[in-house]
Short mmCIF file of C-alpha atoms in Angstrom, two decimals:
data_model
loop_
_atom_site.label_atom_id
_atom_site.label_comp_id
_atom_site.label_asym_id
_atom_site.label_seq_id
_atom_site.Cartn_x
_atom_site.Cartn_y
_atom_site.Cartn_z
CA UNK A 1 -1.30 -55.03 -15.58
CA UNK A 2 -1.36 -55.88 -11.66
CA UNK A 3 2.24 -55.55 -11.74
CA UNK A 4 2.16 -52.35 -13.31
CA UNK A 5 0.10 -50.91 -10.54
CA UNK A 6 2.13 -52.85 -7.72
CA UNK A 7 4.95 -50.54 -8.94
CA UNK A 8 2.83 -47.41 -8.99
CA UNK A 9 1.40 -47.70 -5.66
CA UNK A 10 4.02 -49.40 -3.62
CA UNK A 11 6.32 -46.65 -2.56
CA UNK A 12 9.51 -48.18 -0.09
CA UNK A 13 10.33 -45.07 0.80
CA UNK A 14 9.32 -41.87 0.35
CA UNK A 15 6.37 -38.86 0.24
CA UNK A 16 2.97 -39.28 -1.19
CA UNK A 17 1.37 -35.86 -2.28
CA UNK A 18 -2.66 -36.73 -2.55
CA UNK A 19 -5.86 -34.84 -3.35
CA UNK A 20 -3.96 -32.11 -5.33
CA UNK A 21 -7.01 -29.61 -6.61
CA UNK A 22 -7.39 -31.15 -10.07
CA UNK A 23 -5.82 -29.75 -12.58
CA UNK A 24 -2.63 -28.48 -10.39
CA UNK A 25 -0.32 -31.18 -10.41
CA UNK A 26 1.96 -29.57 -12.70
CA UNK A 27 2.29 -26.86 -10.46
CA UNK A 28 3.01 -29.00 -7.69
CA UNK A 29 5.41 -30.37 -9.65
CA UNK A 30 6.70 -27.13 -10.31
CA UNK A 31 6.84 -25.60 -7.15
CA UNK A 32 8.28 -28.57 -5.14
CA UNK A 33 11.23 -28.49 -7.78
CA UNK A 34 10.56 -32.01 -9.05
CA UNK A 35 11.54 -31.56 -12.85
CA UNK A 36 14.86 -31.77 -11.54
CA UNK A 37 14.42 -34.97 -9.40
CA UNK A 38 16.97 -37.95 -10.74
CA UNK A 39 14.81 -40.60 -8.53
CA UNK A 40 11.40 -42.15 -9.23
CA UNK A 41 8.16 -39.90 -9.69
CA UNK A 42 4.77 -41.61 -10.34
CA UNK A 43 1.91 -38.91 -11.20
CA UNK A 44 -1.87 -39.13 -11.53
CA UNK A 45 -4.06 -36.65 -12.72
CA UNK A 46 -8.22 -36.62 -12.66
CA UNK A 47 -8.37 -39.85 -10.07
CA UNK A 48 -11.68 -40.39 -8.83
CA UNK A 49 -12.10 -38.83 -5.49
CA UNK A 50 -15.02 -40.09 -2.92
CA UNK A 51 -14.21 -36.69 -0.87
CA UNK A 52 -12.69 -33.75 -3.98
CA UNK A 53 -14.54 -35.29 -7.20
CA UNK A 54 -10.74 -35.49 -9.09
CA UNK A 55 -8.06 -35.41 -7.79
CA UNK A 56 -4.19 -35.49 -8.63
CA UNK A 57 -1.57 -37.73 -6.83
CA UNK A 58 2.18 -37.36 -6.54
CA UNK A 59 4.69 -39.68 -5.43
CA UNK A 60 8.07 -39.37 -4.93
CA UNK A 61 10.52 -41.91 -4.76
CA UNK A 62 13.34 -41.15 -1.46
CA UNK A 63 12.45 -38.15 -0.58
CA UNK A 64 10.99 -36.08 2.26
CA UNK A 65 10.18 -32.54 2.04
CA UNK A 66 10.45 -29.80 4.89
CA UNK A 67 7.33 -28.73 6.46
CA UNK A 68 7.88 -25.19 4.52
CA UNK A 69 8.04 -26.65 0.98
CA UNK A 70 5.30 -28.43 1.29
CA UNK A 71 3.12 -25.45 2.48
CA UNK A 72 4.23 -23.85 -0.39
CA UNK A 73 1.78 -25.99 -2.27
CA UNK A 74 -1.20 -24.80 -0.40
CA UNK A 75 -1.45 -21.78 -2.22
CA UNK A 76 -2.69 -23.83 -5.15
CA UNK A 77 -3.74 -26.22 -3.56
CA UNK A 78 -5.48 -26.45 0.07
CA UNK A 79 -6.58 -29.51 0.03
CA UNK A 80 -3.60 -31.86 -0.21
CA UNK A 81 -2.27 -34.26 1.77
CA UNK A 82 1.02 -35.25 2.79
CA UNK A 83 2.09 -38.90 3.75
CA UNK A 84 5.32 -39.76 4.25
CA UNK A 85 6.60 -43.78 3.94
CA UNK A 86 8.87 -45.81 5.29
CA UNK A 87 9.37 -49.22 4.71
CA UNK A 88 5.89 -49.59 2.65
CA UNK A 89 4.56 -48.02 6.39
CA UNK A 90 2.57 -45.02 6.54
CA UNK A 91 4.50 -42.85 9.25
CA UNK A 92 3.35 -39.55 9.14
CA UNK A 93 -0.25 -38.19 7.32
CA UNK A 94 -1.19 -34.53 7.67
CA UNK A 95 -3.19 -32.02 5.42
CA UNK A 96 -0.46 -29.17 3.78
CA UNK A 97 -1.46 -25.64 5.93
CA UNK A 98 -0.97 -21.89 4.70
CA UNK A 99 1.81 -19.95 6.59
CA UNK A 100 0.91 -16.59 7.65
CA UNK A 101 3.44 -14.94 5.82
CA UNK A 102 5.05 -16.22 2.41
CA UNK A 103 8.97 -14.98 1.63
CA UNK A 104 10.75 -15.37 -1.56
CA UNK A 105 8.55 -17.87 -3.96
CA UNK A 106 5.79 -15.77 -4.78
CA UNK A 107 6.03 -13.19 -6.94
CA UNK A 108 4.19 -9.75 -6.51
CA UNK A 109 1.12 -8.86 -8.97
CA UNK A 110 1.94 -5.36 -9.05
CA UNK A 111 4.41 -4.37 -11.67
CA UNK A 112 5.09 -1.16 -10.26
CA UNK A 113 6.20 -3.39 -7.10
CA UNK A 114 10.32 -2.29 -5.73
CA UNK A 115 10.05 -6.07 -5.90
CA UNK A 116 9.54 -6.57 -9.44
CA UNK A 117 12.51 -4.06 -10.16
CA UNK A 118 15.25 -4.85 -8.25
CA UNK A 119 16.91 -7.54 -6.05
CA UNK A 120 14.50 -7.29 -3.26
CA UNK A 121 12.98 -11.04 -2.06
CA UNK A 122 9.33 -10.78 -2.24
CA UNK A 123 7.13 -11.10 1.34
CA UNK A 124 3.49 -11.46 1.64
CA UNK A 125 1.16 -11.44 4.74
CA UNK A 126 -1.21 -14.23 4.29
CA UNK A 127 -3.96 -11.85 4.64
CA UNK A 128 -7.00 -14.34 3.68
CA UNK A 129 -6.45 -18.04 4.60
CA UNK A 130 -9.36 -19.23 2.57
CA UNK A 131 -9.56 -17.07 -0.52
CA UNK A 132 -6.29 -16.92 -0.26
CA UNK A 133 -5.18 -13.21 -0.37
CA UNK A 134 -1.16 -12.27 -0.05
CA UNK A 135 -0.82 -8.87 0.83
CA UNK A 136 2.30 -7.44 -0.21
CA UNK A 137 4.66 -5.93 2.47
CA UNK A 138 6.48 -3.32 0.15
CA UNK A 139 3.95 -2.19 -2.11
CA UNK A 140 0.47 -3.45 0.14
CA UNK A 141 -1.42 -4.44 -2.59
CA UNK A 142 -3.02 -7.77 -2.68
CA UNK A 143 -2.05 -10.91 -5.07
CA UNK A 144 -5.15 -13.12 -4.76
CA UNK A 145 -5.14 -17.05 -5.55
CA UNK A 146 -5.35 -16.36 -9.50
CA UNK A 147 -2.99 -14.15 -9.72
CA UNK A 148 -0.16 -16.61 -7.95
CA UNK A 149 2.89 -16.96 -9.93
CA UNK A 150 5.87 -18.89 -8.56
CA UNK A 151 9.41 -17.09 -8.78
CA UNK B 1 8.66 6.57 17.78
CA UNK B 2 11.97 8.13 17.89
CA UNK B 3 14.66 6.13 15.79
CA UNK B 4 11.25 4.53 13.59
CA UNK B 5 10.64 5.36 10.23
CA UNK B 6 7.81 6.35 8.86
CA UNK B 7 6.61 4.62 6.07
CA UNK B 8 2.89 4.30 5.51
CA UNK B 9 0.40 6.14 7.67
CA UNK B 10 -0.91 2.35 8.76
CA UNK B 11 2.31 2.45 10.58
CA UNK B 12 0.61 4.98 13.09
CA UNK B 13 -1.73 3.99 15.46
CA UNK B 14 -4.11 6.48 16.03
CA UNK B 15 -2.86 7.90 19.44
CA UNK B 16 0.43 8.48 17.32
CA UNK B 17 -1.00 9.94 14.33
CA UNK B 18 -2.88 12.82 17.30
CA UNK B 19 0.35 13.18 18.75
CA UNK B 20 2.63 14.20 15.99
CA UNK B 21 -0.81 16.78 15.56
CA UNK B 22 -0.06 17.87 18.33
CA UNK B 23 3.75 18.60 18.62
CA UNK B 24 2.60 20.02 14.88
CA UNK B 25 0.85 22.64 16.83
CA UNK B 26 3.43 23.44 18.89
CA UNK B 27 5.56 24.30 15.94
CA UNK B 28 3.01 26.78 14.73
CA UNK B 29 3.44 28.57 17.14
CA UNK B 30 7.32 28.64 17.36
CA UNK B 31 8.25 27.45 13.95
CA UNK B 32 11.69 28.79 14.54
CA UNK B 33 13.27 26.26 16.92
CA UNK B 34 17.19 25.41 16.06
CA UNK B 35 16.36 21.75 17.90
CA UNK B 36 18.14 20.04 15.15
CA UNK B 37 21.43 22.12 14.46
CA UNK B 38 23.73 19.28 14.93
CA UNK B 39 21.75 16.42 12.29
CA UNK B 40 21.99 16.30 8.69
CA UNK B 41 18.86 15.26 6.77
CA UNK B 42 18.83 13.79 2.95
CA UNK B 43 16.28 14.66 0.99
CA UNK B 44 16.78 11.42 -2.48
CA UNK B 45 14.25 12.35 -4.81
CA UNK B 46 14.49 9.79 -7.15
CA UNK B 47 11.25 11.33 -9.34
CA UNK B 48 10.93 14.85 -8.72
CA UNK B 49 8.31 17.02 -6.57
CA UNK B 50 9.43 20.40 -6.09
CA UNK B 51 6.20 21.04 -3.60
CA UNK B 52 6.70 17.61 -1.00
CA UNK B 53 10.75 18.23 -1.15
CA UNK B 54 10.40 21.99 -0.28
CA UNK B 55 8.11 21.40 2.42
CA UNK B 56 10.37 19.07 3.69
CA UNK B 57 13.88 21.70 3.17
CA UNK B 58 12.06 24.11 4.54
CA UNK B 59 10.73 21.96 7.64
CA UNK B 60 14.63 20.73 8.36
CA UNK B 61 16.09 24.19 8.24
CA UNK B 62 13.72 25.73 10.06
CA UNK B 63 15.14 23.18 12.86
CA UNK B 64 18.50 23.75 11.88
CA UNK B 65 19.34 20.99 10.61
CA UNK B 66 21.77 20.63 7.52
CA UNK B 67 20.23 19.10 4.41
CA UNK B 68 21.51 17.45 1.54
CA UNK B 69 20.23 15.68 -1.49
CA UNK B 70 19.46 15.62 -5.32
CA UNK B 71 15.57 16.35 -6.66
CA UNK B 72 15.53 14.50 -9.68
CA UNK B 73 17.78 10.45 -10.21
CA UNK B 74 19.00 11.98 -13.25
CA UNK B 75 21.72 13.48 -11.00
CA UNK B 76 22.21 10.75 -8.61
CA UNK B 77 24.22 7.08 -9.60
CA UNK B 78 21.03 5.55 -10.27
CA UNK B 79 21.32 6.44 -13.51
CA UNK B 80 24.14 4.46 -13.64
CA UNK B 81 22.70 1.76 -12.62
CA UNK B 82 22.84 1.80 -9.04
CA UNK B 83 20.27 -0.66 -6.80
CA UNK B 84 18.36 1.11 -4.00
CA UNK B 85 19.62 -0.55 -1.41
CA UNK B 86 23.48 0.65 -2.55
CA UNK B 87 22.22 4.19 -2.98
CA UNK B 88 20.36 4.33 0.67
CA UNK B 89 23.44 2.54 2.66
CA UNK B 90 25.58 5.07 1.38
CA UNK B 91 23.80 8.37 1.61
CA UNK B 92 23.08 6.87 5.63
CA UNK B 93 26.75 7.11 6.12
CA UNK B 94 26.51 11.20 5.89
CA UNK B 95 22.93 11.92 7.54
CA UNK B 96 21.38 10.84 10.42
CA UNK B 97 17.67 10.82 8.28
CA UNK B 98 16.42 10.00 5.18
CA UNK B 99 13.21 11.39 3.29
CA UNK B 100 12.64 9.78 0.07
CA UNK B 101 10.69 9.83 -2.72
CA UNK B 102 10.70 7.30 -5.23
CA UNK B 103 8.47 6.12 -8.39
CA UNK B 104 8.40 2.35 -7.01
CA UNK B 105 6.10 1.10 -4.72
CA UNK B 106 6.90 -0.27 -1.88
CA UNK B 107 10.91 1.06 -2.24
CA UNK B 108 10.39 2.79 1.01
CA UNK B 109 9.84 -0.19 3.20
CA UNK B 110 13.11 -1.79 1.08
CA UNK B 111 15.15 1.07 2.29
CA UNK B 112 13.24 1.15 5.73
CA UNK B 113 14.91 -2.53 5.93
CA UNK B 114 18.31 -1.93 4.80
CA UNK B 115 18.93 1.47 6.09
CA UNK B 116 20.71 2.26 9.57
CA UNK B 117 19.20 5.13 9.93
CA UNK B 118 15.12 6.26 9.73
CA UNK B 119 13.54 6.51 6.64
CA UNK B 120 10.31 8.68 5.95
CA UNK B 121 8.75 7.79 2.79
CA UNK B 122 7.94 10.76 0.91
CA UNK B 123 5.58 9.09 -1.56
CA UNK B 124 6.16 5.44 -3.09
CA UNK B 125 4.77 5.17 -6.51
CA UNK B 126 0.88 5.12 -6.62
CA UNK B 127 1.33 3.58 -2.59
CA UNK B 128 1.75 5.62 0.15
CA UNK B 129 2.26 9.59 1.09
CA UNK B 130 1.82 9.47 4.85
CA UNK B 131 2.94 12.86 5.70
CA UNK B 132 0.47 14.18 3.31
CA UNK B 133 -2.03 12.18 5.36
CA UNK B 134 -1.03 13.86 8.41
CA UNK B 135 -0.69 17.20 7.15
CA UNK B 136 -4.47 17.07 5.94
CA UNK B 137 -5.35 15.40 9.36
CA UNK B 138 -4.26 18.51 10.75
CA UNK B 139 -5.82 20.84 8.58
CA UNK B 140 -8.86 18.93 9.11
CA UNK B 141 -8.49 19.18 12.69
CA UNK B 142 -7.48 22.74 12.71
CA UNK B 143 -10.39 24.20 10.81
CA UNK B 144 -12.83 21.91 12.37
CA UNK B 145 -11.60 22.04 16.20
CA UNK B 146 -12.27 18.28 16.07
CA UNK B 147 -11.94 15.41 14.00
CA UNK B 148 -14.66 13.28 15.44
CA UNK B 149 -18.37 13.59 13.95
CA UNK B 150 -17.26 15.33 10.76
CA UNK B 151 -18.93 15.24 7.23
CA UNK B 152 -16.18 14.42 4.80
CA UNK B 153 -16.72 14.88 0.92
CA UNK B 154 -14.03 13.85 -1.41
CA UNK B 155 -14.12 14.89 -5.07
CA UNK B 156 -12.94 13.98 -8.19
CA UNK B 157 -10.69 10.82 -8.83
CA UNK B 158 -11.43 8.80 -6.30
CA UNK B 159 -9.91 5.77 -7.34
CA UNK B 160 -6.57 6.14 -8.32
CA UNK B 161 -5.95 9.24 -5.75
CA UNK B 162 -3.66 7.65 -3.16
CA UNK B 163 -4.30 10.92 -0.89
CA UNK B 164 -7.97 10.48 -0.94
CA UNK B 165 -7.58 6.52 -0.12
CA UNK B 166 -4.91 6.89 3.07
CA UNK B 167 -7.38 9.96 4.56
CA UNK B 168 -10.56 7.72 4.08
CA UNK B 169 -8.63 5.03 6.22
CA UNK B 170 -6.98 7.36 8.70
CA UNK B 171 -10.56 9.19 8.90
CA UNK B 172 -11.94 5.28 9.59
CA UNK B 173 -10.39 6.04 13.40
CA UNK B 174 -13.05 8.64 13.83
CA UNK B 175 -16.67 9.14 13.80
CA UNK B 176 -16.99 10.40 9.89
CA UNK B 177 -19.49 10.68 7.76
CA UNK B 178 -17.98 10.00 3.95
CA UNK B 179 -19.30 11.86 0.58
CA UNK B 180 -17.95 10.35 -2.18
CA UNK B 181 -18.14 12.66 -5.71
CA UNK B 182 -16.92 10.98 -8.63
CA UNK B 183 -17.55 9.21 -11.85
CA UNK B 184 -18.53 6.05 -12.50
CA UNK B 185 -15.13 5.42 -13.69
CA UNK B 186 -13.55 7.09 -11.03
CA UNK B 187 -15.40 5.55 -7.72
CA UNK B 188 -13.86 4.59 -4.72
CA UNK B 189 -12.34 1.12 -4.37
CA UNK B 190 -13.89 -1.28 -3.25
CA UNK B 191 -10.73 -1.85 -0.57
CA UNK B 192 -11.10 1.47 0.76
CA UNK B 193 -14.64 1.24 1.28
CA UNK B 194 -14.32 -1.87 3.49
CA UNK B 195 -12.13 -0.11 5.89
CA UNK B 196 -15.65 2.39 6.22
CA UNK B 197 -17.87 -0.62 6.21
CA UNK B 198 -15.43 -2.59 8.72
CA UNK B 199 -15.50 0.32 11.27
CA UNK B 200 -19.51 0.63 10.55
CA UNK B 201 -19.39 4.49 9.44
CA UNK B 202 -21.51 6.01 6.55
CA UNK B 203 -20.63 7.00 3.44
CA UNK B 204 -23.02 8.60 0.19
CA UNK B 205 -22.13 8.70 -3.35
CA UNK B 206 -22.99 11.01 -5.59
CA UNK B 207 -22.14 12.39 -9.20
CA UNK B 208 -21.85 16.27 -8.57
CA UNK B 209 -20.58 18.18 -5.89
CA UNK B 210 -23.96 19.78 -5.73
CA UNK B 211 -25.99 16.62 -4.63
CA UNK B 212 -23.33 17.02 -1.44
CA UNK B 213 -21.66 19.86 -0.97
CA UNK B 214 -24.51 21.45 1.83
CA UNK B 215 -24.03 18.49 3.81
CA UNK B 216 -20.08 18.80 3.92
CA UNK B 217 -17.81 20.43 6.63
CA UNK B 218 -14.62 19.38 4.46
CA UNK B 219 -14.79 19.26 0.96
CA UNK B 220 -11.30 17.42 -0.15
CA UNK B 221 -11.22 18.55 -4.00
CA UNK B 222 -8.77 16.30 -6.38
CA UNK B 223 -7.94 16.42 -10.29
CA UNK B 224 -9.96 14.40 -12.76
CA UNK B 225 -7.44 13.97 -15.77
CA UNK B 226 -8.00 12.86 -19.20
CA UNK B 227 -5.75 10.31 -19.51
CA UNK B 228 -8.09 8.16 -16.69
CA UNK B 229 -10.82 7.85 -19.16
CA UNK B 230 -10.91 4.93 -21.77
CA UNK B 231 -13.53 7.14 -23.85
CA UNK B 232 -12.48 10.54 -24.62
CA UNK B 233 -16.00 11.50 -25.26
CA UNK B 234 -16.99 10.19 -21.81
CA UNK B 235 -13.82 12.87 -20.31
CA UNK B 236 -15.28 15.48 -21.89
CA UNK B 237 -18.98 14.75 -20.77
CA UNK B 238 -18.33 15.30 -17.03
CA UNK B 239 -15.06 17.15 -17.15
CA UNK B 240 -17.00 20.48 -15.97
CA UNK B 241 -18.98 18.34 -13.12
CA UNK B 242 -15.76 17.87 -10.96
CA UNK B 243 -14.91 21.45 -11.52
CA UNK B 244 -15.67 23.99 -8.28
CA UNK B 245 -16.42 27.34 -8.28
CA UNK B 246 -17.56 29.95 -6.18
CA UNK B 247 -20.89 29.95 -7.16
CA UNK B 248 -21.58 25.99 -5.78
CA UNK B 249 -20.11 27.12 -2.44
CA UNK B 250 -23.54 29.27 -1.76
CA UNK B 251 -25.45 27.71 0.73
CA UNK B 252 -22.96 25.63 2.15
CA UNK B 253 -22.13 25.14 5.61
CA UNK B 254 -20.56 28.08 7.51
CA UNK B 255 -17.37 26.12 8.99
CA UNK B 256 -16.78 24.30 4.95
CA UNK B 257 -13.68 24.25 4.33
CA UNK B 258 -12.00 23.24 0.87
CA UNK B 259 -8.98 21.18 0.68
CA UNK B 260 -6.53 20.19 -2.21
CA UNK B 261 -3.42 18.09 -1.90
CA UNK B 262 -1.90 20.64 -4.72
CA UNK B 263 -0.77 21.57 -7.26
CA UNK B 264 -4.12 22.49 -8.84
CA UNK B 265 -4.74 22.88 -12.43
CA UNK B 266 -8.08 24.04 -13.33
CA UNK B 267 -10.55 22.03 -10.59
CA UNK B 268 -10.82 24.53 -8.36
CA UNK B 269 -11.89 28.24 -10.09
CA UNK B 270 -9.20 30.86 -9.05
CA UNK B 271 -12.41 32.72 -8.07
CA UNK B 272 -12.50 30.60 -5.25
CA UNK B 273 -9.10 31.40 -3.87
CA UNK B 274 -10.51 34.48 -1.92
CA UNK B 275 -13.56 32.49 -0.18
CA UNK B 276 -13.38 31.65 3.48
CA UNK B 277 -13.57 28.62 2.49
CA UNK B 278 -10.57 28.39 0.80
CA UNK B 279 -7.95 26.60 2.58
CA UNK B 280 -5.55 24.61 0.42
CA UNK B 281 -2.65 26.96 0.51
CA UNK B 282 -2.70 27.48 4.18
CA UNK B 283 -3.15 23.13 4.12
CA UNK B 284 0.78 23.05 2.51
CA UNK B 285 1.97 25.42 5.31
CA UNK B 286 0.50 22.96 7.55
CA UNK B 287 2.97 20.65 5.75
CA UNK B 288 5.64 22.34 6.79
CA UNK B 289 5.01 22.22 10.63
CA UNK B 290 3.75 18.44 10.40
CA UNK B 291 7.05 18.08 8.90
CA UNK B 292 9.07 19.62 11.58
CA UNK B 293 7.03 17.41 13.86
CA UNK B 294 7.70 13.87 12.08
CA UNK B 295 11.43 15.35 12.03
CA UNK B 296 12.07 16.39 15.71
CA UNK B 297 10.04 13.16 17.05
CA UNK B 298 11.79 10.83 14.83
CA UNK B 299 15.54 12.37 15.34
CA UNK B 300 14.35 13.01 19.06
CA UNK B 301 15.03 15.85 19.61
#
């Protein structure tokens, strides 16, 4: 059992996703194009959280994300944090943060939308940082947090 | 805003939107100005509207300028199976403008992007028609001498009508006063009415045009159909209540004037064509110079 556990939490090297909104970590997943990964991934899902309630946790094994991949994940969710390892240290901790515009990842809710027709990449203004509201640039109508699917 | 295209009317601030009003004006007067005799302007209609693509025709030649086109994609290479962006890059290598009108929203700003040369969008799907904002601006300010401190009723559809949504938020830069006549189905979103609330203005709603129409110095009339109504029994209930006729416009104000963005099919009684108050057909001349105005400005002439 306590070995178990020493080989869930002790990342070498490597990013720690924590207090994913419960219930999203397949979406992280998802979005951070982990499916694919050939390396280590260790996930959690309804942890206890002193600060959230439940939480989900994703770890990943030799690998450090762009600042702009990450973000992507606080569309779904806000609230996580990133920490990156090296060496079993923590070198770098920071909350993920909403861009003001999204390009190319989201797609548009509108089905009449130019985007949702033909080759066009898909752009939002980040129009609501806290409900999270995308307005479209082509078509201006608004995809809010519900209604986020991931191209 | 020479070389820009114009591609939703929030593109405008409002200084810009009173200035192409203006130039508009000038054209009344001398609509006959061969300004443009050395441009050619497309006119891509990918869905057709014989009314928005005249007005436009009519606008360019009166300038001079040379235009070329096709009013319906049946007889352009999207039917093969051409993308947008091919279609515009090409048609910018023979004219130095491009109006289009196309049943996708948002293709506008994609061609805006892609295109060398300006684009004005010429309606986008259920989106944006900004030169039929501006046209109605004018007619607004026209009949009214001013466009500050005016009572504005809309009519009819109120929430699908892209016309009635882009003149509520281009009326948002003045003092107005909104009436809002509709059904319940058909109210005004609750987007649009933000921009009222976010500018602190006023607006009323009401179920028949006779709870507002004494209070109105604009009354901007707009088609209820059928096919908006989940109930057919519910269509047929308040079909006649969205219907004007000369009778309702006794008692109104003296200056009222009634708008329509056209065509009409049975909202407004032919027996009110020959009211003072009748104003829609003179509203799509008004097109016309508004369209010479966008044109000259844009090609800078």
């Amino acid at each position: 059992m306590s070995k178990k556990e020493l080989n869930v939490s002790a990342l070498q090297n490597g990013t720690v996703i924590d207090h994913i909104a419960q219930g999203q970590v397949e979406r992280v997943l998802y979005i951070l194009n982990l499916p694919n990964y050939d390396d280590q991934i260790y996930l959690g899902a309804n942890l206890d959280s002193k600060k959230y309630g439940k939480k989900g946790i994703i770890k990943v094994s030799n690998k450090f994300f762009e600042p702009e991949e990450v973000n992507k994940i606080a569309l779904v969710s806000p609230t996580a944090s990133i920490i990156e390892i090296r060496d079993y240290d923590v070198i770098k901790k920071g909350n993920v943060q909403i861009s003001d515009e999204i390009k190319g990842f989201v797609k548009c809710v509108n089905p009449n939308c130019i985007t949702n027709h033909e080759n066009v990449p898909t752009w939002f203004d980040v129009t609501d940082k806290k409900e999270i509201v995308l307005k479209c640039r082509y078509c201006e109508k608004n995809t809010a947090k519900a209604n986020i699917e991931f191209i | 805003m020479k070389g820009k295209s114009l591609i939703s009317i929030n593109d405008y601030s409002k200084d810009e939107m009173l200035r192409i009003l203006d130039i508009a004006e000038d054209f009344e007067k001398q609509p006959h100005q061969p300004i443009l005799s050395d441009k050619v302007v497309s006119t891509l209609f990918f869905e057709p509207s014989t009314r928005t693509r005249l007005s436009f025709e009519s606008a360019a030649n009166q300038l001079g300028a040379r235009v070329i086109g096709f009013s319906d994609a049946n007889s352009s290479s999207t039917k093969k199976g051409e993308s947008l962006k091919d279609t515009i890059l090409t048609v910018a290598c023979y004219s130095d403008l491009i109006v289009m009108r196309h049943p996708l929203a948002g293709s506008a700003r994609w061609a805006s992007e892609v295109s060398p040369v300006p684009i004005i969008n010429a309606g986008d799907g259920a989106n944006q028609h900004p030169t039929q904002c501006l046209l109605d601006l004018y007619s607004i300010r026209k009949t009214q001498g001013k466009l500050d401190k005016l009572n504005i009723a809309f009519v009819g559809d109120l929430k699908y009508g892209r016309t009635v949504h882009s003149l509520t938020i281009a009326m948002c830069n003045f003092d107005t006063t909104f009436h809002l006549i509709s059904p319940d189905e058909l109210k005004l979103p609750s987007y649009v009415k933000q921009h009222i609330k976010n500018k602190k203005l006023e607006y009323h709603q009401y179920r028949t045009i006779e709870e507002a129409i004494g209070k109105a110095d604009i009354l901007y009339m707009t088609r209820v159909q059928r096919e908006r109504f989940a109930d057919p029994i519910e269509y047929e209930n308040v079909k006649n209540s969205y219907i004007l006729t000369k009778n309702q416009l006794k008692g109104c104000k003296e200056n009222l004037k009634v708008l329509h963005p056209l065509p009409r099919v049975n909202e407004i009684s032919e027996n009110v064509d020959n009211t003072p108050q009748a104003y829609y057909f003179q509203q799509a001349q008004n097109g016309v110079y508004v369209r010479q105005a966008l044109l000259a400005t844009i090609l800078g002439a």
